[in-house]
Coordinates of C-alpha atoms in Angstrom, one line a residue:
Chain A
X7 CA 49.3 24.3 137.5
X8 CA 47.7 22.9 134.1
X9 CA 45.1 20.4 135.5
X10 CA 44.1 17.5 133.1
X11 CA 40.6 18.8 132.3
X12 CA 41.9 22.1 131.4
X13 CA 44.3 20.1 128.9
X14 CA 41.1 18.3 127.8
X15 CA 38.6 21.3 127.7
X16 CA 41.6 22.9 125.5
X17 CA 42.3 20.4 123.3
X18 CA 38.5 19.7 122.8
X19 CA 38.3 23.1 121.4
X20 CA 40.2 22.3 117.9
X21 CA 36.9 21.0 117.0
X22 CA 33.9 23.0 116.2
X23 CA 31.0 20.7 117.9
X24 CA 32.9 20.9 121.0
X25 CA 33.3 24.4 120.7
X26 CA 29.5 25.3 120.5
X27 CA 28.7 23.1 123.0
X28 CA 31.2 25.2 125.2
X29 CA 30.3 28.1 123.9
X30 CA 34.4 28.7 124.1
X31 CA 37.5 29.0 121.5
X32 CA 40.9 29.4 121.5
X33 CA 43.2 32.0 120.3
X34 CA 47.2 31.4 120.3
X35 CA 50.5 34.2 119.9
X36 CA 51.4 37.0 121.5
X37 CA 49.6 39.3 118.7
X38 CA 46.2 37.6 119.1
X39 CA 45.8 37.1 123.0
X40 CA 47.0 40.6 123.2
X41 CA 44.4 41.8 121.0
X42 CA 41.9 39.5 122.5
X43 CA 42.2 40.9 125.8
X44 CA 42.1 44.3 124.8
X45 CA 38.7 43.5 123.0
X46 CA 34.9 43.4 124.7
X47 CA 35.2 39.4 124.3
X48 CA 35.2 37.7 127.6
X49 CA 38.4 35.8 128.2
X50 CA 38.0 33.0 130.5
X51 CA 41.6 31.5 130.5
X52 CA 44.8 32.8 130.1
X53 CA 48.2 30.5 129.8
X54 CA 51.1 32.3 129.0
X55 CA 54.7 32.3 129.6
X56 CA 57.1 34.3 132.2
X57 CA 58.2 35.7 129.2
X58 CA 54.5 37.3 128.0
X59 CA 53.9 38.2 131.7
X60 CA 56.9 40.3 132.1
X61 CA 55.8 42.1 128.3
X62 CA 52.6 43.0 129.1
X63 CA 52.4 43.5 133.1
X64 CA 49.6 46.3 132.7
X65 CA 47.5 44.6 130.6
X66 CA 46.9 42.1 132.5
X67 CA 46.6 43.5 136.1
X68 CA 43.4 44.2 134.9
X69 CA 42.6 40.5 134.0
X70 CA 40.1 39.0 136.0
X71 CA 40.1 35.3 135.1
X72 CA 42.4 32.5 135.2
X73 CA 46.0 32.7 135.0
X74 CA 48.0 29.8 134.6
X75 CA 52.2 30.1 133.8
X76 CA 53.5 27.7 131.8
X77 CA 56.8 26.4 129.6
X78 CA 56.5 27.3 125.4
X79 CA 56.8 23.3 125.4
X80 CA 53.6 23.1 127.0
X81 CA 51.6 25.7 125.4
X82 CA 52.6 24.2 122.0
X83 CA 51.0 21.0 123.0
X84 CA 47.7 22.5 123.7
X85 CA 47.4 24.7 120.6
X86 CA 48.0 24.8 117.1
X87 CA 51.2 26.4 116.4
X88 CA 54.7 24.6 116.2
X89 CA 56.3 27.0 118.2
X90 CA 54.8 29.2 121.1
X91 CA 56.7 31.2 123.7
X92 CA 54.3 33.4 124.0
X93 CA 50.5 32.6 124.9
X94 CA 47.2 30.9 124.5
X95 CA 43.7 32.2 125.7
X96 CA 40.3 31.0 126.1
X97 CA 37.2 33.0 125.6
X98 CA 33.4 33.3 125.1
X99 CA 31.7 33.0 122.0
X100 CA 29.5 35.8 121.1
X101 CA 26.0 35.3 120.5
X102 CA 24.8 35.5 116.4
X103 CA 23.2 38.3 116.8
X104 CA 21.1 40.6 113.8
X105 CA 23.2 43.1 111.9
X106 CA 21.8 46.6 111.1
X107 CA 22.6 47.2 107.7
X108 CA 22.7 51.1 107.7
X109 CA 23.5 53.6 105.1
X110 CA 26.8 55.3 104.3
X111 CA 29.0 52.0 105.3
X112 CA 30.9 49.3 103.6
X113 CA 29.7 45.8 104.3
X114 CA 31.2 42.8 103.6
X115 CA 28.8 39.7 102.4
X116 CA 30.8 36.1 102.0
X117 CA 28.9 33.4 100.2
X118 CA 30.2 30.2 101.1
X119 CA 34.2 30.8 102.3
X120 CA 35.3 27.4 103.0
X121 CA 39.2 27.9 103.3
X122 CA 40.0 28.6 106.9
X123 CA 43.3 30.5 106.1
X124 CA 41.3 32.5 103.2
X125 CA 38.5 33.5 105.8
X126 CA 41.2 34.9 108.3
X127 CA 43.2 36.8 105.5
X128 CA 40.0 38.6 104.1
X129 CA 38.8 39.7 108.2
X130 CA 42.2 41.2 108.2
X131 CA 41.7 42.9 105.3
X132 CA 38.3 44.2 106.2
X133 CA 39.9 45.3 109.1
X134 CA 42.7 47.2 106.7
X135 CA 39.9 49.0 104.9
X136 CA 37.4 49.8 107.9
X137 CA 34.8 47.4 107.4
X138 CA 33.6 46.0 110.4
X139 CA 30.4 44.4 109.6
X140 CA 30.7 40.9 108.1
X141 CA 27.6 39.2 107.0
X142 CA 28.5 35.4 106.8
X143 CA 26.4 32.5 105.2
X144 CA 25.6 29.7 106.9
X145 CA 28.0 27.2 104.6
X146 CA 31.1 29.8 105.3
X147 CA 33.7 28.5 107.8
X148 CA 33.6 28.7 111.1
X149 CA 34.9 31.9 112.4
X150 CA 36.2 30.6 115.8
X151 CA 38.4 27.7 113.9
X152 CA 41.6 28.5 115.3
X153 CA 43.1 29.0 111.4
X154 CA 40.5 31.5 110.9
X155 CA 41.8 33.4 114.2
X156 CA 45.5 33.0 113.2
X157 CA 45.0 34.2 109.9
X158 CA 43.4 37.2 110.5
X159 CA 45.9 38.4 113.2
X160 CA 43.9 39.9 115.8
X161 CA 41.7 41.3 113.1
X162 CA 38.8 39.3 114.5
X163 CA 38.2 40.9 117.6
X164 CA 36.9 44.0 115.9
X165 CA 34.3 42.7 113.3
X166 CA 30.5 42.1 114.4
X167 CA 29.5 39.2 112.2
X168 CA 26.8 37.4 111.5
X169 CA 26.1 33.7 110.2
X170 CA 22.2 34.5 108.1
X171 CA 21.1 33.5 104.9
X172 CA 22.7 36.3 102.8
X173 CA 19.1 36.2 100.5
X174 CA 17.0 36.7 102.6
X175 CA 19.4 39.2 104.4
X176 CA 20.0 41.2 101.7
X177 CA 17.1 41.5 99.2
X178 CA 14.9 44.6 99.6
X179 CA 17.6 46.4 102.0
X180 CA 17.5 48.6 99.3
X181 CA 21.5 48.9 99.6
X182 CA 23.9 48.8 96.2
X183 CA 25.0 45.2 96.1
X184 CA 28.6 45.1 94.6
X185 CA 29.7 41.2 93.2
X186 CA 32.6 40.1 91.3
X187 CA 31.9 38.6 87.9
X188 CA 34.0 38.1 84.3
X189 CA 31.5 40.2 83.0
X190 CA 31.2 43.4 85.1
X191 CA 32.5 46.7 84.9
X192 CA 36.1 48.0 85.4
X193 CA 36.6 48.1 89.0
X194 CA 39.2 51.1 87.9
X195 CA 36.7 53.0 86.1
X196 CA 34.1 53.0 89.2
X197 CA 33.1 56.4 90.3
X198 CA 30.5 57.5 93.1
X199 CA 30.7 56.9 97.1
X200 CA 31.4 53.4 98.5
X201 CA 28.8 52.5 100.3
X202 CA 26.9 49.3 100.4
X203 CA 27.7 45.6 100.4
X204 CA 30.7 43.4 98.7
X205 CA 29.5 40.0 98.0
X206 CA 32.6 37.9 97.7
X207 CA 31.4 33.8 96.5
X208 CA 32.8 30.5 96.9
X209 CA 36.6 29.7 96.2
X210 CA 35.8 27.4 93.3
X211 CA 32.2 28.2 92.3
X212 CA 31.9 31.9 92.7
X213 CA 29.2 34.2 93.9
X214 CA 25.6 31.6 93.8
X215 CA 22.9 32.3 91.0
X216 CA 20.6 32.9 93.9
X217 CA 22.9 35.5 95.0
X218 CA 23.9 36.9 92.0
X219 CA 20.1 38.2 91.2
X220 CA 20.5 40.3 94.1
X221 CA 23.4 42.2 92.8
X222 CA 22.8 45.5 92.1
X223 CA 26.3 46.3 90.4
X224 CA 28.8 44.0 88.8
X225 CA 32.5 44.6 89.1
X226 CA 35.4 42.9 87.0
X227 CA 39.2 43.3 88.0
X228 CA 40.4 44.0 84.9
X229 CA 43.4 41.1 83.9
X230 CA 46.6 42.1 82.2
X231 CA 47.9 38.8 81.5
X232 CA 47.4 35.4 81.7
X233 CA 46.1 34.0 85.1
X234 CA 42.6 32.4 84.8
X235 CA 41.9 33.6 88.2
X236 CA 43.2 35.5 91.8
X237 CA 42.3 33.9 95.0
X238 CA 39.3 35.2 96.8
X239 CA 41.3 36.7 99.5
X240 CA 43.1 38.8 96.7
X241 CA 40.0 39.4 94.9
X242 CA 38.6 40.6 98.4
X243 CA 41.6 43.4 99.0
X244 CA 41.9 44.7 95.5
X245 CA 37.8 45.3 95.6
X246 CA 38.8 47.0 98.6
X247 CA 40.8 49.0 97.7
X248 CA 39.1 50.5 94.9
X249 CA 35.9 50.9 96.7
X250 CA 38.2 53.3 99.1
X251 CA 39.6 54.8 96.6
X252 CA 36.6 56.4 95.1
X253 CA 36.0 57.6 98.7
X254 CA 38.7 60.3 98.1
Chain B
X15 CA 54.7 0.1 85.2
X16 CA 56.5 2.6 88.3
X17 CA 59.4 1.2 88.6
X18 CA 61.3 1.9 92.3
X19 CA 64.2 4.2 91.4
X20 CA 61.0 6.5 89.7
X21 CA 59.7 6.7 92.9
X22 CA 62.3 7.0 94.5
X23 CA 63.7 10.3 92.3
X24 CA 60.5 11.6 92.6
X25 CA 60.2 11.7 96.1
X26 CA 63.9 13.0 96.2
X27 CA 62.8 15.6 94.3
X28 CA 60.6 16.8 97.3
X29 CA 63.6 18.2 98.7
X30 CA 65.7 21.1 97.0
X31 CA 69.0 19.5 97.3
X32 CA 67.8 16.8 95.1
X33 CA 65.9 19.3 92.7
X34 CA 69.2 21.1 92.4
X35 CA 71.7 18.1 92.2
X36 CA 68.6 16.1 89.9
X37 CA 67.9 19.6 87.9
X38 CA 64.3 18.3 87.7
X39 CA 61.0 19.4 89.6
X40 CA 57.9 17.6 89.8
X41 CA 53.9 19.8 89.8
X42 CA 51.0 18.3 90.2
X43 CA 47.2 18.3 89.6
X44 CA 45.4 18.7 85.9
X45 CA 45.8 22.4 85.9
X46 CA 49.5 22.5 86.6
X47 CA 50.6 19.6 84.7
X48 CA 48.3 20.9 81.5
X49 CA 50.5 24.3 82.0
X50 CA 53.2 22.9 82.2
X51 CA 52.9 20.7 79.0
X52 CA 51.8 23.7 77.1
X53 CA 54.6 25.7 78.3
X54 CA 58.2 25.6 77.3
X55 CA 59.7 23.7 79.9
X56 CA 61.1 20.3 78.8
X57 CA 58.8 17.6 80.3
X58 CA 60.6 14.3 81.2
X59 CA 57.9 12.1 83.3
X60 CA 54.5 12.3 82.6
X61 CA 52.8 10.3 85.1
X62 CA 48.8 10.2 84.6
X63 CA 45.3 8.6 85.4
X64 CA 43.4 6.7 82.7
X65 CA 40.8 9.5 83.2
X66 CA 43.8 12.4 82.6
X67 CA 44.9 10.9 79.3
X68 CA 41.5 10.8 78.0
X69 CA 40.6 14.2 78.7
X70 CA 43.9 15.4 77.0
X71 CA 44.6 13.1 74.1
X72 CA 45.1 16.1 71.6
X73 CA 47.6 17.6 74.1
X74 CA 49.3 14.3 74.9
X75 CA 49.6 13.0 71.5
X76 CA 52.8 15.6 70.8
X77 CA 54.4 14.2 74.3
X78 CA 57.7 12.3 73.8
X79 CA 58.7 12.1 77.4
X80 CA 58.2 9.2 79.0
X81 CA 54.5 8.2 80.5
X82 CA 53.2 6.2 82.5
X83 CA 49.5 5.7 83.6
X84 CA 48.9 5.9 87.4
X85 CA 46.2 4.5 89.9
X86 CA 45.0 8.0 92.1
X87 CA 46.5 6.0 95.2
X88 CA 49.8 5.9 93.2
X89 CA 50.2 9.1 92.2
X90 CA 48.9 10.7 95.7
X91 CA 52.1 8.9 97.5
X92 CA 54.4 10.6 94.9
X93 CA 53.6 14.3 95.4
X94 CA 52.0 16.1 98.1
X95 CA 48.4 16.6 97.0
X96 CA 46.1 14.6 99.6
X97 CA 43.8 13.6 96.5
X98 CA 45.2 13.6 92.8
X99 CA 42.6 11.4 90.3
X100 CA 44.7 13.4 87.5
X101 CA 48.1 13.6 87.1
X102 CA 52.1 14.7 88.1
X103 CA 54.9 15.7 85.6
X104 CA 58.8 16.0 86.0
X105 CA 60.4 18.6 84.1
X106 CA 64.0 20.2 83.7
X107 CA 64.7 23.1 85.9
X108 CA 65.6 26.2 83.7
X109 CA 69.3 27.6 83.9
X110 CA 69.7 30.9 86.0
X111 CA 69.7 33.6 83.4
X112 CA 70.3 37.2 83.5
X113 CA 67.3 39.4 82.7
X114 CA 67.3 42.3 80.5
X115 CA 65.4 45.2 82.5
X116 CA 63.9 47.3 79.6
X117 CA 62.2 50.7 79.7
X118 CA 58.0 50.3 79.3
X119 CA 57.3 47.3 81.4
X120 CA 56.4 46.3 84.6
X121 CA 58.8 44.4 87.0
X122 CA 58.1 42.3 90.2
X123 CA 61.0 42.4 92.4
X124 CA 61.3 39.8 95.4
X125 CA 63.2 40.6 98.7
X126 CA 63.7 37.4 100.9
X127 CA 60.2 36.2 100.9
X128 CA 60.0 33.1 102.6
X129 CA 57.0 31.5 103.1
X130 CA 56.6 29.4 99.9
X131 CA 52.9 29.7 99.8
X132 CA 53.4 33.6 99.5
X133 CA 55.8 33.1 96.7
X134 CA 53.3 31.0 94.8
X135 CA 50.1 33.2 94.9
X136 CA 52.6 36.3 94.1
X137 CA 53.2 34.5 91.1
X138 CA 49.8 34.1 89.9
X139 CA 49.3 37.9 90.7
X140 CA 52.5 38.6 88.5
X141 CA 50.6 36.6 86.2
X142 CA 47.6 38.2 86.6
X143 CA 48.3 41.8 85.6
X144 CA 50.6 41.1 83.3
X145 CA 54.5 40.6 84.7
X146 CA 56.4 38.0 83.3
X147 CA 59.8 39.5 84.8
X148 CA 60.7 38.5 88.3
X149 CA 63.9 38.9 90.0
X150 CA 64.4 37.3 93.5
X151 CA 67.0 37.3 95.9
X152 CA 69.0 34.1 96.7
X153 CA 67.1 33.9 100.2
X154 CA 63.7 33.9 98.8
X155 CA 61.8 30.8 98.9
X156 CA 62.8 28.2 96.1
X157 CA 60.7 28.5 93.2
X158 CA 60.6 25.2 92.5
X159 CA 59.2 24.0 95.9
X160 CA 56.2 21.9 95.4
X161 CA 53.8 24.6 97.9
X162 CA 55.2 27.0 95.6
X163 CA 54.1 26.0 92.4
X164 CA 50.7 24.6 93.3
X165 CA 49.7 28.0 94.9
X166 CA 51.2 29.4 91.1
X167 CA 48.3 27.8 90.0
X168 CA 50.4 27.3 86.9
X169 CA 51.6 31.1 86.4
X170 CA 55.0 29.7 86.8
X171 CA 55.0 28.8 83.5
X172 CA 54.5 32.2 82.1
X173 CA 57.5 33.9 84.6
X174 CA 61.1 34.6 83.1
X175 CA 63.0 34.9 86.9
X176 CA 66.3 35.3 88.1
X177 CA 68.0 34.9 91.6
X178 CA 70.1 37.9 91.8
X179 CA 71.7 40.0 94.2
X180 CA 69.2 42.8 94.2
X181 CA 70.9 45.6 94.7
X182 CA 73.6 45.0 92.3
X183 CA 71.0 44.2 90.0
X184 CA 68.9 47.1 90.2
X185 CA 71.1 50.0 91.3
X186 CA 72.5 52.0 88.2
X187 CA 69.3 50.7 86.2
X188 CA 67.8 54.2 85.7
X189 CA 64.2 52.3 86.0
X190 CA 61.8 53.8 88.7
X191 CA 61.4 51.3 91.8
X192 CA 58.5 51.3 94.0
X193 CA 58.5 50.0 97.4
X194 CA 55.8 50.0 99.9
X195 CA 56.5 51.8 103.4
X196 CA 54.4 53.3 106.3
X197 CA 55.4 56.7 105.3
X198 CA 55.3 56.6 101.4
X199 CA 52.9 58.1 98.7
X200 CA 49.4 57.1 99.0
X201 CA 49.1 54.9 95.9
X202 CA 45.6 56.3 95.0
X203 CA 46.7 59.3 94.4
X204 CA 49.7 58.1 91.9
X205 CA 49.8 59.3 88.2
X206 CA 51.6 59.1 85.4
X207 CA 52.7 55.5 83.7
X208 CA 53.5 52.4 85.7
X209 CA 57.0 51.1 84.3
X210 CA 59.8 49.9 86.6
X211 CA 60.1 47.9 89.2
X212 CA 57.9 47.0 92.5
X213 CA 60.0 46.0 94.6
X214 CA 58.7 44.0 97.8
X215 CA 60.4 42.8 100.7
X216 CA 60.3 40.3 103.9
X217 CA 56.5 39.4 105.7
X218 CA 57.9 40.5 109.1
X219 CA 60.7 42.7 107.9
X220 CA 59.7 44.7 105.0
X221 CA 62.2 45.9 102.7
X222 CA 65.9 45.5 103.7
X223 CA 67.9 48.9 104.4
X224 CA 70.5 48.7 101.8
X225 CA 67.5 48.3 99.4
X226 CA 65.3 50.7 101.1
X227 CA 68.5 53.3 99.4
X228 CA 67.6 52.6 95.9
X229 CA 63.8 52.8 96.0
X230 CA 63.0 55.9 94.1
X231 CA 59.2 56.0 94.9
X232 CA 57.8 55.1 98.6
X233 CA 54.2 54.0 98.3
X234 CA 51.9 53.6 101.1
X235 CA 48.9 51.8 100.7
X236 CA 46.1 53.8 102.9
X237 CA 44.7 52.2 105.6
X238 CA 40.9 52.7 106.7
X239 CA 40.7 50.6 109.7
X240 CA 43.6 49.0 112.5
X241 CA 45.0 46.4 111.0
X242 CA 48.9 46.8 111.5
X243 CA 49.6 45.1 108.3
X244 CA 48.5 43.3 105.1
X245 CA 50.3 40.3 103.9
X246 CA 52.6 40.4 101.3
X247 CA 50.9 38.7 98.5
X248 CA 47.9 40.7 99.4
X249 CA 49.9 44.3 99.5
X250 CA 51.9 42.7 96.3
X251 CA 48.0 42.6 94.6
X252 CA 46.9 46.1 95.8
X253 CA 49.9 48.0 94.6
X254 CA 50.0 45.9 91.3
X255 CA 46.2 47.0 90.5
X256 CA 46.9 50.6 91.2
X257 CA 50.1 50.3 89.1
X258 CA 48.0 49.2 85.9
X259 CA 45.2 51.1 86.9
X260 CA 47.2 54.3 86.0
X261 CA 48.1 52.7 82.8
X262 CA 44.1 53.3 81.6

């Protein structure tokens, strides 16, 4: 049975205030819960459908909290999606804790993300590429904003993050600092081992002047036509990808 | 002065049944409106703010459409655009016209994508390195759509695009075609010269069989971490870098 202060504590979670003062947030789909319950968070709620049950019978006979079975019609009212035969879960959120920055890794560094929907696509492309520390400024967009969580596909689970200012973070951790700027050098021509931090800026304003004295290397997609600019989440994977690809 | 049957065919153009019977679409915003007046579509309706026309006088002085200056308020119940201080346009949709494939280029080719927001930032990646050739199958999303041209960011204007039966289209061409799959080539390790056609197919589906037959070159773009999948538009950006990237 879906009691009326489990619809309310639910529902209250769409919003970020109420979700730090729960110290809870929501994921929604079969692809998300799945992955949510096969990650170290702690998942407090579970509301899924006959359906989902059936699907995934081991998984959760090893689920210790509570269950509760309900229609896709009822589900979609708690949640964000339009249609939802699957599931919705409730979990803990992690406490921001201090990131090691350590040799030999790729790090991601995001200065000032405010698109939900871009924040979730570039955490499933870290998750692509391997990169599974995420420094975040404080100004970014909330991570556990259920369009951040969709996006990213069950991507989130596996990223440690960490909201810090990236300045003070960064500066004298002695690590190459890789940024995207007009004029930096051809990502294609880059040579050596990818290891370090990408600093991806602000959708409309780039990476900060603050930031960018901190940059120890400048990168430039090169541009074969006419397009002014790509979207940070496109910026994010072709970086990517070419960081990798000197890896070979 | 906005007279009601304006506003009335503009909202009707909202809907692709009207954009097809009307052969008009609307874009909004400076930056796709300024596109589109620079570009070779005929312009109809010009409708604009006080602080629009200013900012563009040398631009609008060759306008012979008709144009009408708009309060913000006005022009946000037009289009779709929660704020617009700037402007919205109406122009004449292009005929459906056969493109030539010629040997030396590169050429995006669009397999029943239908989210129109995927269609739009796949256009500004087109437009980004350098392909102004798209063909599309008739179930991809419509690319007249309003969500598709705002997320063009004005890149539409620079596309020549057909809807076309794909296969037909392509099969018999002689023209390499690239197509991403789990088990292609990894595209870092491609050489030689990128001409032909990328072809890419469905966000949940991927490329359909009976296209799958004529793809001459499986790519695979390598994947670091667990991710299943990267979204089309993003996959669409990696393999178009690596593409020109061989082209140094």
């Amino acid at each position: 049975m879906l009691s009326k202060n489990t619809v309310k504590f639910i529902k209250s979670l769409h919003q970020k205030k109420f979700r730090k003062q729960e110290r809870a947030f929501f994921v929604e789909g079969a692809k998300n819960v799945t992955e949510l319950l096969l990650s170290n968070f702690t998942v407090s709620h579970l509301l899924c459908t006959e359906k989902y049950q059936e699907e995934n019978e081991s998984l959760l006979s090893s689920f210790s909290g509570t269950k509760i079975l309900l229609k896709p019609k009822e589900l979609e009212s708690l949640g964000t999606f339009s249609t939802n035969d699957q599931a919705l879960a409730v979990a803990e959120i992690k406490e921001n804790r201090s990131l090691e920055l350590e040799k030999g890794q790729l790090i991601l560094a995001l200065d000032d993300i405010r698109d939900p929907g871009n924040l979730g696509t570039i955490i499933r492309i870290a998750d692509w590429y391997g990169i599974s520390k995420l420094l975040l400024s404080t100004n970014t967009a909330d991570i556990y904003n259920p369009k951040v969580l969709n996006a990213s596909m069950g991507s989130f689970t596996r990223m440690n993050f960490e909201y810090v200012d990236l300045v003070k973070k960064l500066e004298g951790s002695g690590l190459p600092i890789y940024g995207a700027f007009l004029e930096g050098m051809n990502v294609h021509e880059l040579k050596g081992t990818a290891e370090g931090v990408l600093l991806m800026g602000n959708e409309s304003n780039g990476i900060s002047s603050e930031l960018e004295s901190i940059v120890t290397k400048k990168l430039t997609i090169p541009a074969f036509g006419k397009a002014e600019s790509l979207n940070v989440a496109i910026a994010t994977a072709v970086l990517c990808d070419n960081l990798r690809r000197i890896m070979l």
